[in-house]
């Protein structure tokens, strides 16, 4: 309940900062929270923009069932910075600091769904940085993947891939 | 409990991602580690072979032994029989270890060509040496400045029908460029690149017909034959004649001295630049 209220406040504050209400686009998250954004933000989201184009701009309320009200503000924030040309190393570092592993994955899915190439590339790099040089077991846990090799198959493959091994970093504490 | 269900749902969504997207993540990993992920599951074993951008960078490689492993890794990815049918888009080789000479890097480039590379970038900064000993070891093997740059075979690089982007930095093109076939090349950057003589540059540029972005900063091996006073406008006329309507970006620096490590020569070089531009 508290979460819902804070999300609504979030959406309120966003609509307040964008007063030109006639032209705004309403993005509806999977849990039915409405986020009003400038059309320029929608342009950054190819999926949304193509939806608007298809209906000749008549429809300005766009349901995004795959994206939660928790993730959408992050996406909007990134798009706003991107339009303002303010995606700096510092911004990216700050942005990513706020996100735990689950959120990074959720946002990656959202960026893919909305087709925002810059955000997708950025999050790919973030995910890559978080799994780089970790043990195979850690990466399996990170993505929630079952090992479907038999022990014999795995041993054989480990031998084949011996050339790829460098030092393995200690695993981070799992967050989930 | 609710959180568990949500996580499970998300895990499923991650594993539902198409192969292209997962291999896209792999392309941001250090290359050898990207291949290590083949151990994750049967599906991931095939994913790394789908990677279309191969970026090899030895900046984290320390010492001769580790470089050997790095080199063998490139060998494996580029030359092993089960890889060479996989099409690729990008091949970047960023190397600063002199031990690169122990490997057949021309063959790596050839393999990239055969796999349809569109974006080829080589940055072979064998300098700087970390110790005087390394320097002297190198000195004894080479005679003049340009010999200290790694040489690549010209006909390997300048004849590739799929290439769209070609960026070369800090290397030396061995011998004359005999044939140029770059029908799709839009971006050509030559940065601290040694060519045999200015004819080679003319040939290269006049035959790259669809260029849009050109950056030239070259030196010539036959510098003795070109008097300093003639650090001429000749090449520029050729450049401007050769590169016509398509060109959107042009940066040119041509000199004979800029590889020389002495400050005075640098100074002269910049004077020349100023004069020419």
Tab-separated table of C-alpha atoms in Angstrom:
chain	number	residue	atom	x	y	z
A	1	UNK	CA	0.000	0.000	0.000
A	2	UNK	CA	2.736	2.385	0.991
A	3	UNK	CA	4.497	1.463	-2.215
A	4	UNK	CA	1.470	2.369	-4.261
A	5	UNK	CA	1.146	5.752	-2.634
A	6	UNK	CA	4.764	6.592	-3.231
A	7	UNK	CA	4.418	5.580	-6.854
A	8	UNK	CA	1.451	7.838	-7.244
A	9	UNK	CA	3.367	10.682	-5.705
A	10	UNK	CA	6.073	9.937	-8.167
A	11	UNK	CA	3.699	10.200	-11.071
A	12	UNK	CA	2.248	13.384	-9.655
A	13	UNK	CA	5.602	15.049	-9.388
A	14	UNK	CA	6.374	14.068	-12.960
A	15	UNK	CA	3.183	15.592	-14.290
A	16	UNK	CA	3.834	18.742	-12.324
A	17	UNK	CA	7.199	19.240	-13.924
A	18	UNK	CA	5.638	18.943	-17.367
A	19	UNK	CA	2.883	21.543	-17.413
A	20	UNK	CA	2.085	21.470	-21.136
A	21	UNK	CA	-0.592	18.890	-20.449
A	22	UNK	CA	-2.324	18.964	-23.825
A	23	UNK	CA	0.567	17.341	-25.656
A	24	UNK	CA	1.770	14.950	-22.988
A	25	UNK	CA	1.793	11.221	-23.407
A	26	UNK	CA	0.438	8.991	-20.661
A	27	UNK	CA	2.372	5.836	-20.014
A	28	UNK	CA	0.468	3.286	-17.962
A	29	UNK	CA	2.606	0.819	-16.055
A	30	UNK	CA	1.706	-2.822	-15.543
A	31	UNK	CA	0.291	-1.992	-12.098
A	32	UNK	CA	-1.886	0.786	-13.536
A	33	UNK	CA	0.025	3.862	-12.496
A	34	UNK	CA	-0.067	6.683	-15.005
A	35	UNK	CA	3.106	8.577	-15.864
A	36	UNK	CA	2.713	11.695	-17.949
A	37	UNK	CA	5.709	12.471	-20.115
A	38	UNK	CA	6.673	14.924	-22.825
A	39	UNK	CA	6.390	13.666	-26.402
A	40	UNK	CA	10.174	14.040	-26.717
A	41	UNK	CA	10.566	11.361	-24.046
A	42	UNK	CA	8.223	9.086	-25.935
A	43	UNK	CA	10.388	9.555	-29.003
A	44	UNK	CA	13.272	7.952	-27.136
A	45	UNK	CA	11.133	4.854	-26.620
A	46	UNK	CA	10.797	3.381	-30.075
A	47	UNK	CA	8.030	1.014	-29.090
A	48	UNK	CA	5.919	3.852	-27.719
A	49	UNK	CA	6.661	6.163	-30.617
A	50	UNK	CA	5.709	3.598	-33.235
A	51	UNK	CA	2.451	3.023	-31.366
A	52	UNK	CA	1.734	6.752	-31.476
A	53	UNK	CA	2.678	6.961	-35.153
A	54	UNK	CA	0.456	4.033	-36.055
A	55	UNK	CA	-2.572	5.805	-34.641
A	56	UNK	CA	-1.571	9.165	-36.173
A	57	UNK	CA	-1.072	10.607	-32.725
A	58	UNK	CA	-4.731	10.195	-31.774
A	59	UNK	CA	-3.939	7.872	-28.919
A	60	UNK	CA	-1.794	9.355	-26.238
A	61	UNK	CA	-2.369	6.821	-23.478
A	62	UNK	CA	-0.123	3.843	-23.863
A	63	UNK	CA	-0.339	0.733	-21.718
A	64	UNK	CA	2.989	-0.850	-20.867
A	65	UNK	CA	1.901	-4.087	-19.182
A	66	UNK	CA	5.455	-5.459	-18.934
A	67	UNK	CA	6.857	-2.545	-16.991
A	68	UNK	CA	6.169	-1.864	-13.332
A	69	UNK	CA	5.699	1.528	-11.736
A	70	UNK	CA	8.891	0.842	-9.843
A	71	UNK	CA	11.010	0.646	-13.004
A	72	UNK	CA	9.330	3.170	-15.264
A	73	UNK	CA	10.608	6.291	-13.435
A	74	UNK	CA	14.190	5.064	-13.920
A	75	UNK	CA	13.593	4.640	-17.629
A	76	UNK	CA	12.040	8.094	-17.854
A	77	UNK	CA	14.913	9.626	-15.907
A	78	UNK	CA	17.434	8.072	-18.268
A	79	UNK	CA	15.529	9.271	-21.331
A	80	UNK	CA	15.301	12.798	-19.955
A	81	UNK	CA	19.049	12.915	-19.392
A	82	UNK	CA	19.618	11.448	-22.803
A	83	UNK	CA	17.564	14.158	-24.522
A	84	UNK	CA	19.321	16.849	-22.537
A	85	UNK	CA	22.638	15.349	-23.664
A	86	UNK	CA	23.590	14.879	-20.057
A	87	UNK	CA	24.517	11.214	-20.017
A	88	UNK	CA	27.903	11.513	-18.399
A	89	UNK	CA	30.069	8.920	-16.742
A	90	UNK	CA	29.158	10.495	-13.398
A	91	UNK	CA	25.438	10.308	-14.084
A	92	UNK	CA	25.721	6.681	-15.164
A	93	UNK	CA	27.740	5.789	-12.087
A	94	UNK	CA	25.157	7.449	-9.821
A	95	UNK	CA	22.283	5.894	-11.723
A	96	UNK	CA	23.654	2.400	-11.413
A	97	UNK	CA	24.568	2.790	-7.771
A	98	UNK	CA	20.869	3.022	-6.929
A	99	UNK	CA	20.070	-0.286	-8.585
A	100	UNK	CA	20.421	-3.775	-7.202
A	101	UNK	CA	20.944	-6.793	-9.440
A	102	UNK	CA	17.230	-7.505	-9.791
A	103	UNK	CA	16.460	-3.942	-10.747
A	104	UNK	CA	19.216	-3.921	-13.347
A	105	UNK	CA	17.733	-7.028	-14.931
A	106	UNK	CA	14.197	-5.599	-14.787
A	107	UNK	CA	15.366	-2.396	-16.426
A	108	UNK	CA	17.230	-4.385	-19.057
A	109	UNK	CA	13.982	-6.139	-19.912
A	110	UNK	CA	12.158	-2.808	-19.928
A	111	UNK	CA	14.749	-1.195	-22.199
A	112	UNK	CA	14.439	-4.135	-24.545
A	113	UNK	CA	10.649	-3.978	-24.505
A	114	UNK	CA	10.615	-0.233	-25.113
A	115	UNK	CA	13.435	-0.536	-27.638
A	116	UNK	CA	15.710	2.143	-26.197
A	117	UNK	CA	19.059	1.268	-27.691
A	118	UNK	CA	21.236	3.544	-25.571
A	119	UNK	CA	19.750	2.311	-22.322
A	120	UNK	CA	19.971	-1.279	-23.489
A	121	UNK	CA	23.659	-0.928	-24.333
A	122	UNK	CA	24.341	0.830	-21.072
A	123	UNK	CA	22.599	-1.889	-19.053
A	124	UNK	CA	24.321	-4.612	-21.053
A	125	UNK	CA	27.580	-3.078	-19.934
A	126	UNK	CA	26.344	-2.893	-16.340
A	127	UNK	CA	25.317	-6.552	-16.349
A	128	UNK	CA	28.591	-7.509	-18.020
A	129	UNK	CA	30.533	-5.613	-15.356
A	130	UNK	CA	28.606	-7.355	-12.608
A	131	UNK	CA	29.242	-10.881	-13.878
A	132	UNK	CA	32.699	-10.407	-15.419
A	133	UNK	CA	35.302	-12.777	-14.028
A	134	UNK	CA	32.907	-14.299	-11.531
A	135	UNK	CA	32.600	-18.044	-11.169
A	136	UNK	CA	30.303	-19.925	-13.509
A	137	UNK	CA	28.147	-20.874	-10.518
A	138	UNK	CA	27.730	-17.206	-9.643
A	139	UNK	CA	26.624	-16.326	-13.159
A	140	UNK	CA	24.133	-19.199	-13.123
A	141	UNK	CA	22.648	-17.856	-9.909
A	142	UNK	CA	22.678	-14.314	-11.280
A	143	UNK	CA	20.526	-15.267	-14.244
A	144	UNK	CA	18.661	-18.046	-12.446
A	145	UNK	CA	19.805	-20.708	-14.869
A	146	UNK	CA	19.784	-24.422	-14.149
A	147	UNK	CA	22.908	-26.349	-15.004
A	148	UNK	CA	21.732	-28.863	-17.597
A	149	UNK	CA	25.094	-30.521	-18.218
A	150	UNK	CA	25.868	-33.930	-16.808
A	151	UNK	CA	28.984	-33.885	-14.593
A	152	UNK	CA	30.876	-35.688	-17.370
A	153	UNK	CA	29.795	-33.179	-20.005
A	154	UNK	CA	30.740	-30.288	-17.766
A	155	UNK	CA	34.167	-31.722	-16.986
A	156	UNK	CA	34.843	-32.222	-20.667
A	157	UNK	CA	33.721	-28.710	-21.528
A	158	UNK	CA	35.806	-27.225	-18.733
A	159	UNK	CA	38.802	-28.855	-20.333
A	160	UNK	CA	37.868	-27.504	-23.768
A	161	UNK	CA	37.409	-24.012	-22.388
A	162	UNK	CA	40.544	-24.030	-20.235
A	163	UNK	CA	42.010	-21.364	-22.523
A	164	UNK	CA	39.336	-18.899	-21.427
A	165	UNK	CA	40.049	-19.046	-17.707
A	166	UNK	CA	41.820	-16.205	-16.034
A	167	UNK	CA	41.722	-15.471	-12.344
A	168	UNK	CA	38.201	-15.685	-10.918
A	169	UNK	CA	37.118	-12.855	-8.634
A	170	UNK	CA	35.485	-13.767	-5.355
A	171	UNK	CA	31.699	-13.896	-5.647
A	172	UNK	CA	29.733	-10.947	-4.337
A	173	UNK	CA	27.122	-11.566	-1.715
A	174	UNK	CA	24.038	-12.763	-3.515
A	175	UNK	CA	21.298	-10.246	-3.245
A	176	UNK	CA	18.398	-12.528	-3.867
B	1	UNK	CA	6.304	-15.568	-0.907
B	2	UNK	CA	4.951	-12.974	-3.276
B	3	UNK	CA	8.493	-11.820	-3.870
B	4	UNK	CA	9.527	-15.363	-4.752
B	5	UNK	CA	6.802	-15.640	-7.358
B	6	UNK	CA	7.780	-12.337	-8.833
B	7	UNK	CA	11.445	-13.339	-9.012
B	8	UNK	CA	10.548	-16.613	-10.634
B	9	UNK	CA	8.503	-14.796	-13.225
B	10	UNK	CA	11.398	-12.518	-13.972
B	11	UNK	CA	13.912	-15.333	-14.234
B	12	UNK	CA	11.631	-16.888	-16.811
B	13	UNK	CA	11.485	-13.637	-18.701
B	14	UNK	CA	15.288	-13.436	-18.718
B	15	UNK	CA	15.562	-16.930	-20.103
B	16	UNK	CA	12.933	-16.080	-22.683
B	17	UNK	CA	15.127	-13.355	-24.096
B	18	UNK	CA	16.167	-14.089	-27.644
B	19	UNK	CA	19.672	-15.403	-28.231
B	20	UNK	CA	20.688	-12.188	-29.970
B	21	UNK	CA	20.010	-10.148	-26.848
B	22	UNK	CA	21.888	-12.465	-24.527
B	23	UNK	CA	24.830	-12.604	-26.886
B	24	UNK	CA	24.629	-8.814	-26.987
B	25	UNK	CA	25.369	-8.823	-23.246
B	26	UNK	CA	28.237	-11.212	-23.908
B	27	UNK	CA	29.787	-8.747	-26.316
B	28	UNK	CA	30.326	-6.362	-23.395
B	29	UNK	CA	32.351	-8.910	-21.458
B	30	UNK	CA	36.081	-9.479	-21.654
B	31	UNK	CA	36.229	-11.832	-24.589
B	32	UNK	CA	37.728	-14.845	-22.882
B	33	UNK	CA	35.146	-14.619	-20.131
B	34	UNK	CA	32.365	-14.427	-22.692
B	35	UNK	CA	33.524	-17.846	-23.824
B	36	UNK	CA	33.718	-19.115	-20.254
B	37	UNK	CA	29.980	-18.531	-19.990
B	38	UNK	CA	29.577	-21.501	-22.320
B	39	UNK	CA	29.797	-23.548	-19.138
B	40	UNK	CA	26.559	-22.107	-17.773
B	41	UNK	CA	24.184	-24.319	-19.718
B	42	UNK	CA	23.679	-25.989	-23.059
B	43	UNK	CA	21.964	-22.939	-24.413
B	44	UNK	CA	24.759	-20.610	-23.354
B	45	UNK	CA	27.320	-22.906	-24.921
B	46	UNK	CA	26.005	-21.916	-28.323
B	47	UNK	CA	25.452	-18.263	-27.411
B	48	UNK	CA	29.072	-17.186	-27.437
B	49	UNK	CA	29.451	-18.468	-30.949
B	50	UNK	CA	26.736	-16.042	-31.986
B	51	UNK	CA	28.732	-13.042	-30.867
B	52	UNK	CA	29.238	-10.830	-33.853
B	53	UNK	CA	31.484	-8.184	-32.348
B	54	UNK	CA	34.869	-9.513	-31.325
B	55	UNK	CA	36.872	-6.987	-29.344
B	56	UNK	CA	40.314	-8.106	-28.265
B	57	UNK	CA	42.099	-5.798	-25.901
B	58	UNK	CA	45.267	-6.649	-24.000
B	59	UNK	CA	45.223	-3.658	-21.648
B	60	UNK	CA	44.566	-5.878	-18.642
B	61	UNK	CA	47.133	-8.442	-19.730
B	62	UNK	CA	50.276	-8.369	-17.654
B	63	UNK	CA	53.536	-9.912	-18.664
B	64	UNK	CA	54.717	-12.165	-21.412
B	65	UNK	CA	53.102	-15.340	-20.151
B	66	UNK	CA	49.656	-13.831	-19.824
B	67	UNK	CA	49.996	-12.346	-23.265
B	68	UNK	CA	50.755	-15.784	-24.650
B	69	UNK	CA	47.427	-16.910	-23.264
B	70	UNK	CA	45.709	-13.838	-24.693
B	71	UNK	CA	47.220	-14.541	-28.106
B	72	UNK	CA	46.177	-18.182	-28.011
B	73	UNK	CA	42.689	-17.014	-27.108
B	74	UNK	CA	42.550	-14.853	-30.244
B	75	UNK	CA	43.983	-17.762	-32.240
B	76	UNK	CA	41.259	-19.997	-30.948
B	77	UNK	CA	38.400	-17.588	-31.571
B	78	UNK	CA	39.580	-16.550	-35.019
B	79	UNK	CA	41.192	-19.655	-36.417
B	80	UNK	CA	39.673	-22.783	-34.919
B	81	UNK	CA	37.643	-24.749	-37.470
B	82	UNK	CA	34.377	-24.733	-35.513
B	83	UNK	CA	34.363	-20.938	-35.371
B	84	UNK	CA	35.251	-19.956	-38.880
B	85	UNK	CA	31.818	-20.334	-40.390
B	86	UNK	CA	30.315	-17.852	-37.959
B	87	UNK	CA	29.729	-14.463	-39.519
B	88	UNK	CA	31.021	-11.486	-37.557
B	89	UNK	CA	30.410	-7.760	-37.714
B	90	UNK	CA	33.293	-6.258	-35.784
B	91	UNK	CA	36.895	-7.229	-35.211
B	92	UNK	CA	38.880	-4.927	-32.942
B	93	UNK	CA	42.426	-5.678	-31.914
B	94	UNK	CA	43.940	-3.384	-29.367
B	95	UNK	CA	47.433	-4.522	-28.516
B	96	UNK	CA	50.344	-3.011	-26.662
B	97	UNK	CA	52.543	-6.068	-26.089
B	98	UNK	CA	55.534	-6.596	-28.393
B	99	UNK	CA	54.945	-10.328	-28.048
B	100	UNK	CA	52.205	-9.836	-30.616
B	101	UNK	CA	54.987	-10.500	-33.118
B	102	UNK	CA	55.024	-14.118	-32.004
B	103	UNK	CA	51.545	-14.560	-33.391
B	104	UNK	CA	50.289	-14.591	-36.944
B	105	UNK	CA	48.023	-11.580	-36.623
B	106	UNK	CA	47.765	-11.139	-40.400
B	107	UNK	CA	45.985	-14.463	-40.359
B	108	UNK	CA	43.540	-13.177	-37.727
B	109	UNK	CA	42.691	-10.294	-40.029
B	110	UNK	CA	42.347	-12.648	-42.974
B	111	UNK	CA	39.977	-14.810	-40.927
B	112	UNK	CA	37.919	-11.745	-39.976
B	113	UNK	CA	37.631	-10.907	-43.672
B	114	UNK	CA	36.466	-14.377	-44.530
B	115	UNK	CA	33.790	-14.068	-41.865
B	116	UNK	CA	32.454	-10.895	-43.469
B	117	UNK	CA	33.818	-8.258	-41.086
B	118	UNK	CA	32.296	-4.786	-41.500
B	119	UNK	CA	34.091	-2.937	-38.759
B	120	UNK	CA	37.840	-3.530	-38.536
B	121	UNK	CA	39.870	-1.602	-35.996
B	122	UNK	CA	43.505	-2.228	-35.222
B	123	UNK	CA	45.414	-0.299	-32.622
B	124	UNK	CA	48.839	-1.752	-32.189
B	125	UNK	CA	50.665	0.512	-29.797
B	126	UNK	CA	53.673	-1.529	-28.958
B	127	UNK	CA	55.013	1.564	-27.205
B	128	UNK	CA	55.580	2.483	-24.455
B	129	UNK	CA	57.984	0.011	-22.998
B	130	UNK	CA	57.782	-0.450	-19.312
B	131	UNK	CA	61.473	-1.049	-18.711
B	132	UNK	CA	64.722	-0.052	-20.338
B	133	UNK	CA	65.478	-3.718	-20.699
B	134	UNK	CA	62.382	-4.320	-22.785
B	135	UNK	CA	63.310	-1.317	-24.874
B	136	UNK	CA	66.843	-2.543	-25.498
B	137	UNK	CA	65.605	-6.016	-26.316
B	138	UNK	CA	63.428	-4.431	-28.938
B	139	UNK	CA	66.085	-1.997	-30.155
B	140	UNK	CA	68.407	-4.819	-31.010
B	141	UNK	CA	65.857	-6.270	-33.365
B	142	UNK	CA	64.954	-3.131	-35.202
B	143	UNK	CA	66.779	-0.391	-37.008
B	144	UNK	CA	64.663	2.692	-37.459
B	145	UNK	CA	61.624	4.337	-35.967
B	146	UNK	CA	58.961	2.944	-38.234
B	147	UNK	CA	60.308	-0.540	-37.727
B	148	UNK	CA	59.172	-0.245	-34.161
B	149	UNK	CA	55.617	-0.186	-35.320
B	150	UNK	CA	53.991	-3.484	-35.986
B	151	UNK	CA	53.626	-4.123	-39.681
B	152	UNK	CA	50.547	-5.464	-41.334
B	153	UNK	CA	50.197	-6.849	-44.832
B	154	UNK	CA	48.480	-4.210	-47.002
B	155	UNK	CA	46.660	-6.475	-49.377
B	156	UNK	CA	45.054	-8.169	-46.487
B	157	UNK	CA	43.464	-5.012	-45.141
B	158	UNK	CA	42.800	-2.810	-48.131
B	159	UNK	CA	40.966	-5.390	-50.121
B	160	UNK	CA	37.783	-6.371	-48.383
B	161	UNK	CA	34.388	-6.129	-49.991
B	162	UNK	CA	32.363	-6.148	-46.752
B	163	UNK	CA	34.265	-3.447	-44.877
B	164	UNK	CA	32.346	-0.319	-43.841
B	165	UNK	CA	34.574	1.000	-41.061
B	166	UNK	CA	38.366	0.769	-41.085
B	167	UNK	CA	40.353	2.364	-38.299
B	168	UNK	CA	44.073	1.815	-38.071
B	169	UNK	CA	46.227	3.283	-35.364
B	170	UNK	CA	49.941	3.058	-34.686
B	171	UNK	CA	50.989	0.579	-37.228
B	172	UNK	CA	53.034	0.295	-40.321
B	173	UNK	CA	51.805	-0.981	-43.657
B	174	UNK	CA	54.457	-3.320	-45.022
B	175	UNK	CA	55.366	-2.574	-48.631
B	176	UNK	CA	53.298	-0.912	-51.310
B	177	UNK	CA	49.551	-1.155	-51.488
B	178	UNK	CA	49.073	-3.086	-54.680
B	179	UNK	CA	45.333	-3.258	-54.933
B	180	UNK	CA	42.489	-1.483	-53.199
B	181	UNK	CA	39.017	-2.944	-53.127
B	182	UNK	CA	36.817	-1.334	-50.503
B	183	UNK	CA	33.472	-0.841	-52.232
B	184	UNK	CA	31.469	-0.210	-49.049
B	185	UNK	CA	33.981	1.717	-46.974
B	186	UNK	CA	32.434	4.776	-45.345
B	187	UNK	CA	34.813	5.480	-42.492
B	188	UNK	CA	38.571	5.489	-42.862
B	189	UNK	CA	40.792	6.575	-39.999
B	190	UNK	CA	44.541	6.338	-40.338
B	191	UNK	CA	46.076	7.597	-37.138
B	192	UNK	CA	49.833	7.403	-36.731
B	193	UNK	CA	50.065	5.044	-39.637
B	194	UNK	CA	53.205	4.575	-41.692
B	195	UNK	CA	52.767	4.063	-45.410
B	196	UNK	CA	55.469	3.419	-47.982
B	197	UNK	CA	55.012	6.800	-49.701
B	198	UNK	CA	52.386	9.357	-50.619
B	199	UNK	CA	51.383	7.420	-53.731
B	200	UNK	CA	50.021	4.754	-51.454
B	201	UNK	CA	47.788	7.242	-49.697
B	202	UNK	CA	46.560	8.647	-53.000
B	203	UNK	CA	45.790	5.204	-54.261
B	204	UNK	CA	43.971	4.231	-51.119
B	205	UNK	CA	41.800	7.303	-50.963
B	206	UNK	CA	41.066	7.709	-54.635
B	207	UNK	CA	39.752	4.164	-54.733
B	208	UNK	CA	37.518	4.442	-51.706
B	209	UNK	CA	34.581	5.925	-53.512
B	210	UNK	CA	31.858	6.074	-50.889
B	211	UNK	CA	33.873	7.535	-48.023
B	212	UNK	CA	31.978	9.747	-45.622
B	213	UNK	CA	34.385	10.119	-42.757
B	214	UNK	CA	38.110	10.421	-43.299
B	215	UNK	CA	40.845	10.992	-40.758
B	216	UNK	CA	44.385	10.939	-42.047
B	217	UNK	CA	47.501	11.265	-39.929
B	218	UNK	CA	50.191	9.383	-41.746
B	219	UNK	CA	53.917	9.233	-42.137
B	220	UNK	CA	55.903	7.823	-44.997
B	221	UNK	CA	58.670	5.319	-44.895
B	222	UNK	CA	60.340	6.855	-47.917
B	223	UNK	CA	60.690	10.163	-46.216
B	224	UNK	CA	64.267	10.703	-47.438
B	225	UNK	CA	62.991	11.005	-50.962
B	226	UNK	CA	60.617	13.834	-50.093
B	227	UNK	CA	62.355	17.055	-49.120
B	228	UNK	CA	60.947	18.829	-46.136
B	229	UNK	CA	60.142	21.939	-48.120
B	230	UNK	CA	57.764	19.879	-50.172
B	231	UNK	CA	55.599	18.765	-47.305
B	232	UNK	CA	53.433	19.677	-50.057
B	233	UNK	CA	49.960	20.542	-50.888
B	234	UNK	CA	50.096	17.788	-53.432
B	235	UNK	CA	48.366	15.150	-51.360
B	236	UNK	CA	45.693	17.593	-50.350
B	237	UNK	CA	44.714	18.321	-53.903
B	238	UNK	CA	44.496	14.636	-54.475
B	239	UNK	CA	42.479	14.200	-51.308
B	240	UNK	CA	39.979	16.833	-52.210
B	241	UNK	CA	39.703	15.644	-55.768
B	242	UNK	CA	39.429	12.034	-54.787
B	243	UNK	CA	36.911	12.428	-52.045
B	244	UNK	CA	33.901	14.140	-53.395
B	245	UNK	CA	30.290	14.540	-52.512
B	246	UNK	CA	29.928	11.799	-49.963
B	247	UNK	CA	32.427	13.141	-47.513
B	248	UNK	CA	30.964	14.690	-44.391
B	249	UNK	CA	33.924	14.673	-42.055
B	250	UNK	CA	37.507	15.285	-42.998
B	251	UNK	CA	40.533	15.669	-40.804
B	252	UNK	CA	43.975	15.503	-42.294
B	253	UNK	CA	47.423	15.664	-40.818
B	254	UNK	CA	50.322	14.673	-42.972
B	255	UNK	CA	53.874	14.938	-41.828
B	256	UNK	CA	57.118	13.109	-41.844
B	257	UNK	CA	58.359	13.848	-38.407
B	258	UNK	CA	55.705	13.159	-35.893
B	259	UNK	CA	56.898	9.720	-34.984
B	260	UNK	CA	60.208	11.180	-33.988
B	261	UNK	CA	60.354	11.261	-30.221
B	262	UNK	CA	62.275	14.532	-29.943
B	263	UNK	CA	60.327	17.596	-28.862
B	264	UNK	CA	61.940	19.918	-31.394
B	265	UNK	CA	60.758	17.802	-34.273
B	266	UNK	CA	57.291	17.811	-32.824
B	267	UNK	CA	57.466	21.541	-32.804
B	268	UNK	CA	58.511	21.654	-36.445
B	269	UNK	CA	55.810	19.199	-37.257
B	270	UNK	CA	53.139	21.353	-35.741
B	271	UNK	CA	54.491	24.356	-37.603
B	272	UNK	CA	54.186	22.446	-40.832
B	273	UNK	CA	50.689	21.423	-39.904
B	274	UNK	CA	49.755	24.985	-39.239
B	275	UNK	CA	51.191	26.045	-42.567
B	276	UNK	CA	49.465	23.356	-44.532
B	277	UNK	CA	46.094	23.679	-42.909
